[in-house]
Amino acid sequence: MADWNERYLGEDYAFGTEPNEFVLSVAHHLPRKGKALDLATGEGRNGIFLAQHGLEAEGVDMSEVGLAKAARLAVEKGVSFVTRVADITAMAIPEAHYQVIASVFCHFPEPQRSDLARRIIEGLAPGGYFVGVYYHPEQVMLGTGGPSDPERLGTLREMVDTFEGLEWIVVEHVRREVREGSRHQGMSSLVHLLGRKPQEV
Ligand SMILES: C[S@@+](CC[C@H](N)C(=O)[O-])C[C@H]1O[C@@H](n2cnc3c(N)ncnc32)[C@H](O)[C@@H]1O
């Protein structure tokens, strides 16, 4: 596994300080109050954006170096953002707790991927939203960011099936130029998900 602490050393923000383009584009769907969890928040750009949106946001990551930079960015942006060091493949996610859960560019092979998806859905309050951004398997050939192991990547169909039980608002496979910090640059193949947990399950 990549050493994220090492990657986050230095003053610059590896993926920038602005939110991912898809997260930004779907923000108008998201509530402006309640609790939000940004899984694998890294240096915090997406979780902090959710805090700026009005949510009581928390970011979890394995990298304490990334989280220290996230805490600094939150201060610069003038929002409250709680950070926690944890392994998201193992941590407990409280049930029916979050109005929004986001996961941007964090890829796991099976069975961790399905297990995490199940815990995400359980963690959403009824009517809560999941925002997911993933590289598509064809990204391995493009080589402009993301894991080189295709086992970590799912097609649109596979990712939708993984999150079975959500009501879908946006599901798309797009190819676009990504310019997000120094680590994600160039034509990329992406899976975008915006789903909602049904009010009645
Ligand atoms: C490509 S970065 C994306 C960071 C952030 N979501 C963003 O878009 O700016 C992937 C992040 O996943 C984190 N990560 C990888 N595996 C993890 C795990 N099992 N638990 C918690 N964080 C993990 C890494 O530390 C890293 O910060």
GROMACS .gro file of C-alpha atoms and ligand atoms in nm:
model
  228
    1MET     CA    1   0.000   0.000   0.000
    2ALA     CA    2   0.118   0.352  -0.080
    3ASP     CA    3   0.280   0.544   0.204
    4TRP     CA    4   0.038   0.833   0.223
    5ASN     CA    5   0.221   1.000   0.510
    6GLU     CA    6   0.524   1.032   0.287
    7ARG     CA    7   0.317   1.157  -0.007
    8TYR     CA    8   0.161   1.427   0.206
    9LEU     CA    9   0.491   1.562   0.338
   10GLY     CA   10   0.558   1.909   0.209
   11GLU     CA   11   0.362   2.228   0.197
   12ASP     CA   12   0.160   2.171  -0.119
   13TYR     CA   13  -0.172   1.987  -0.119
   14ALA     CA   14  -0.140   1.668  -0.326
   15PHE     CA   15  -0.495   1.692  -0.468
   16GLY     CA   16  -0.540   2.063  -0.418
   17THR     CA   17  -0.750   2.252  -0.168
   18GLU     CA   18  -1.066   2.275  -0.374
   19PRO     CA   19  -1.329   1.998  -0.375
   20ASN     CA   20  -1.342   1.732  -0.642
   21GLU     CA   21  -1.538   1.852  -0.946
   22PHE     CA   22  -1.818   1.592  -0.908
   23VAL     CA   23  -1.863   1.668  -0.538
   24LEU     CA   24  -1.895   2.035  -0.626
   25SER     CA   25  -2.139   1.964  -0.910
   26VAL     CA   26  -2.383   1.768  -0.691
   27ALA     CA   27  -2.365   1.994  -0.385
   28HIS     CA   28  -2.702   2.149  -0.467
   29HIS     CA   29  -2.863   1.809  -0.394
   30LEU     CA   30  -2.710   1.789  -0.047
   31PRO     CA   31  -2.866   1.917   0.276
   32ARG     CA   32  -2.703   2.220   0.443
   33LYS     CA   33  -2.734   2.085   0.794
   34GLY     CA   34  -2.673   1.758   0.971
   35LYS     CA   35  -2.371   1.531   0.997
   36ALA     CA   36  -2.130   1.447   0.718
   37LEU     CA   37  -1.848   1.192   0.701
   38ASP     CA   38  -1.570   1.212   0.444
   39LEU     CA   39  -1.405   0.871   0.422
   40ALA     CA   40  -1.034   0.872   0.332
   41THR     CA   41  -1.040   1.250   0.346
   42GLY     CA   42  -0.662   1.279   0.292
   43GLU     CA   43  -0.576   1.647   0.325
   44GLY     CA   44  -0.942   1.727   0.372
   45ARG     CA   45  -1.050   1.918   0.061
   46ASN     CA   46  -1.387   1.741   0.019
   47GLY     CA   47  -1.481   1.715   0.386
   48ILE     CA   48  -1.394   2.080   0.439
   49PHE     CA   49  -1.611   2.171   0.141
   50LEU     CA   50  -1.900   1.984   0.306
   51ALA     CA   51  -1.836   2.188   0.622
   52GLN     CA   52  -1.844   2.508   0.415
   53HIS     CA   53  -2.174   2.383   0.270
   54GLY     CA   54  -2.314   2.393   0.624
   55LEU     CA   55  -2.272   2.035   0.740
   56GLU     CA   56  -2.116   1.922   1.068
   57ALA     CA   57  -1.832   1.747   0.892
   58GLU     CA   58  -1.582   1.486   1.002
   59GLY     CA   59  -1.294   1.337   0.802
   60VAL     CA   60  -1.129   1.001   0.857
   61ASP     CA   61  -0.801   0.882   0.710
   62MET     CA   62  -0.509   0.655   0.792
   63SER     CA   63  -0.259   0.936   0.734
   64GLU     CA   64  -0.199   1.159   1.033
   65VAL     CA   65   0.017   1.384   0.811
   66GLY     CA   66  -0.276   1.435   0.574
   67LEU     CA   67  -0.515   1.500   0.862
   68ALA     CA   68  -0.282   1.759   1.018
   69LYS     CA   69  -0.289   1.946   0.686
   70ALA     CA   70  -0.668   1.906   0.673
   71ALA     CA   71  -0.697   2.064   1.019
   72ARG     CA   72  -0.481   2.355   0.901
   73LEU     CA   73  -0.688   2.401   0.585
   74ALA     CA   74  -1.010   2.405   0.788
   75VAL     CA   75  -0.870   2.687   1.003
   76GLU     CA   76  -0.768   2.881   0.689
   77LYS     CA   77  -1.118   2.835   0.546
   78GLY     CA   78  -1.280   2.927   0.877
   79VAL     CA   79  -1.483   2.610   0.931
   80SER     CA   80  -1.500   2.343   1.196
   81PHE     CA   81  -1.380   2.003   1.069
   82VAL     CA   82  -1.322   1.707   1.300
   83THR     CA   83  -1.044   1.470   1.196
   84ARG     CA   84  -0.985   1.114   1.308
   85VAL     CA   85  -0.710   0.863   1.228
   86ALA     CA   86  -0.866   0.527   1.143
   87ASP     CA   87  -0.858   0.242   0.896
   88ILE     CA   88  -1.190   0.272   0.714
   89THR     CA   89  -1.191  -0.097   0.623
   90ALA     CA   90  -1.210  -0.180   0.993
   91MET     CA   91  -1.365   0.114   1.179
   92ALA     CA   92  -1.720   0.111   1.304
   93ILE     CA   93  -1.959   0.354   1.134
   94PRO     CA   94  -2.251   0.443   1.361
   95GLU     CA   95  -2.582   0.332   1.217
   96ALA     CA   96  -2.835   0.575   1.065
   97HIS     CA   97  -2.615   0.864   1.175
   98TYR     CA   98  -2.504   1.070   0.875
   99GLN     CA   99  -2.696   1.292   0.633
  100VAL     CA  100  -2.403   1.274   0.389
  101ILE     CA  101  -2.119   1.025   0.344
  102ALA     CA  102  -1.854   1.094   0.080
  103SER     CA  103  -1.577   0.874  -0.053
  104VAL     CA  104  -1.347   1.021  -0.317
  105PHE     CA  105  -1.066   0.828  -0.484
  106CYS     CA  106  -1.030   0.552  -0.226
  107HIS     CA  107  -1.026   0.207  -0.386
  108PHE     CA  108  -1.045  -0.137  -0.230
  109PRO     CA  109  -1.058  -0.486  -0.378
  110GLU     CA  110  -1.330  -0.729  -0.279
  111PRO     CA  111  -1.438  -0.824  -0.019
  112GLN     CA  112  -1.340  -0.494   0.152
  113ARG     CA  113  -1.522  -0.286  -0.113
  114SER     CA  114  -1.861  -0.453  -0.055
  115ASP     CA  115  -1.813  -0.462   0.319
  116LEU     CA  116  -1.742  -0.088   0.330
  117ALA     CA  117  -2.038  -0.016   0.100
  118ARG     CA  118  -2.269  -0.206   0.336
  119ARG     CA  119  -2.139  -0.008   0.636
  120ILE     CA  120  -2.177   0.321   0.444
  121ILE     CA  121  -2.541   0.244   0.366
  122GLU     CA  122  -2.604   0.142   0.728
  123GLY     CA  123  -2.434   0.464   0.843
  124LEU     CA  124  -2.663   0.687   0.641
  125ALA     CA  125  -2.972   0.825   0.808
  126PRO     CA  126  -3.291   0.754   0.612
  127GLY     CA  127  -3.292   1.003   0.322
  128GLY     CA  128  -2.914   1.052   0.359
  129TYR     CA  129  -2.685   1.089   0.058
  130PHE     CA  130  -2.379   0.898  -0.058
  131VAL     CA  131  -2.134   1.074  -0.292
  132GLY     CA  132  -1.875   0.845  -0.451
  133VAL     CA  133  -1.593   0.917  -0.694
  134TYR     CA  134  -1.383   0.629  -0.823
  135TYR     CA  135  -1.145   0.552  -1.103
  136HIS     CA  136  -1.280   0.310  -1.366
  137PRO     CA  137  -1.070  -0.001  -1.455
  138GLU     CA  138  -0.965   0.155  -1.789
  139GLN     CA  139  -0.780   0.419  -1.583
  140VAL     CA  140  -0.493   0.168  -1.543
  141MET     CA  141  -0.414   0.220  -1.915
  142LEU     CA  142  -0.442   0.599  -1.891
  143GLY     CA  143  -0.196   0.619  -1.601
  144THR     CA  144  -0.296   0.967  -1.492
  145GLY     CA  145  -0.360   0.882  -1.128
  146GLY     CA  146  -0.508   0.612  -0.908
  147PRO     CA  147  -0.410   0.254  -0.831
  148SER     CA  148  -0.232   0.035  -1.085
  149ASP     CA  149  -0.405  -0.279  -0.955
  150PRO     CA  150  -0.729  -0.334  -1.154
  151GLU     CA  151  -0.866  -0.551  -0.871
  152ARG     CA  152  -0.918  -0.227  -0.679
  153LEU     CA  153  -1.129  -0.071  -0.955
  154GLY     CA  154  -1.489  -0.138  -1.054
  155THR     CA  155  -1.694  -0.064  -1.365
  156LEU     CA  156  -2.005   0.151  -1.336
  157ARG     CA  157  -2.223  -0.163  -1.321
  158GLU     CA  158  -2.005  -0.320  -1.054
  159MET     CA  159  -2.002  -0.006  -0.840
  160VAL     CA  160  -2.378   0.040  -0.869
  161ASP     CA  161  -2.429  -0.324  -0.770
  162THR     CA  162  -2.188  -0.281  -0.478
  163PHE     CA  163  -2.408  -0.004  -0.340
  164GLU     CA  164  -2.733  -0.189  -0.398
  165GLY     CA  165  -3.014  -0.045  -0.187
  166LEU     CA  166  -2.954   0.322  -0.264
  167GLU     CA  167  -3.191   0.522  -0.485
  168TRP     CA  168  -2.976   0.663  -0.762
  169ILE     CA  169  -2.973   1.030  -0.856
  170VAL     CA  170  -2.654   1.026  -1.065
  171VAL     CA  171  -2.465   0.722  -1.191
  172GLU     CA  172  -2.217   0.791  -1.467
  173HIS     CA  173  -1.896   0.677  -1.625
  174VAL     CA  174  -1.716   0.979  -1.769
  175ARG     CA  175  -1.385   1.048  -1.935
  176ARG     CA  176  -1.255   1.393  -1.863
  177GLU     CA  177  -0.944   1.596  -1.800
  178VAL     CA  178  -0.871   1.602  -1.428
  179ARG     CA  179  -0.658   1.882  -1.283
  180GLU     CA  180  -0.664   1.827  -0.908
  181GLY     CA  181  -0.331   1.907  -0.744
  182SER     CA  182  -0.010   1.747  -0.861
  183ARG     CA  183  -0.119   1.383  -0.828
  184HIS     CA  184  -0.428   1.371  -1.050
  185GLN     CA  185  -0.351   1.526  -1.387
  186GLY     CA  186  -0.474   1.444  -1.735
  187MET     CA  187  -0.742   1.248  -1.919
  188SER     CA  188  -0.911   1.020  -1.668
  189SER     CA  189  -1.183   0.756  -1.661
  190LEU     CA  190  -1.416   0.805  -1.368
  191VAL     CA  191  -1.719   0.651  -1.200
  192HIS     CA  192  -1.948   0.902  -1.031
  193LEU     CA  193  -2.222   0.802  -0.788
  194LEU     CA  194  -2.482   1.007  -0.607
  195GLY     CA  195  -2.736   0.796  -0.424
  196ARG     CA  196  -2.990   0.839  -0.152
  197LYS     CA  197  -3.088   0.596   0.121
  198PRO     CA  198  -3.462   0.534   0.102
  199GLN     CA  199  -3.670   0.704   0.372
  200GLU     CA  200  -3.839   0.373   0.451
  201VAL     CA  201  -3.621   0.063   0.441
  202LIG     C1  202  -0.610   0.927  -0.352
  202LIG     S1  203  -0.614   0.981  -0.184
  202LIG     C2  204  -0.768   1.070  -0.184
  202LIG     C3  205  -0.780   1.169  -0.073
  202LIG     C4  206  -0.908   1.252  -0.073
  202LIG     N1  207  -1.027   1.170  -0.070
  202LIG     C5  208  -0.913   1.346  -0.190
  202LIG     O1  209  -0.987   1.319  -0.285
  202LIG     O2  210  -0.843   1.448  -0.187
  202LIG     C6  211  -0.655   0.831  -0.101
  202LIG     C7  212  -0.661   0.843   0.051
  202LIG     O3  213  -0.710   0.721   0.105
  202LIG     C8  214  -0.648   0.702   0.231
  202LIG     N2  215  -0.663   0.560   0.265
  202LIG     C9  216  -0.625   0.453   0.192
  202LIG     N3  217  -0.660   0.340   0.254
  202LIG    C10  218  -0.720   0.377   0.369
  202LIG    C11  219  -0.779   0.305   0.477
  202LIG     N4  220  -0.783   0.171   0.477
  202LIG     N5  221  -0.832   0.376   0.579
  202LIG    C12  222  -0.828   0.511   0.581
  202LIG     N6  223  -0.774   0.584   0.482
  202LIG    C13  224  -0.722   0.518   0.377
  202LIG    C14  225  -0.505   0.746   0.209
  202LIG     O4  226  -0.438   0.775   0.330
  202LIG    C15  227  -0.529   0.869   0.120
  202LIG     O5  228  -0.539   0.986   0.198
   0.00000   0.00000   0.00000
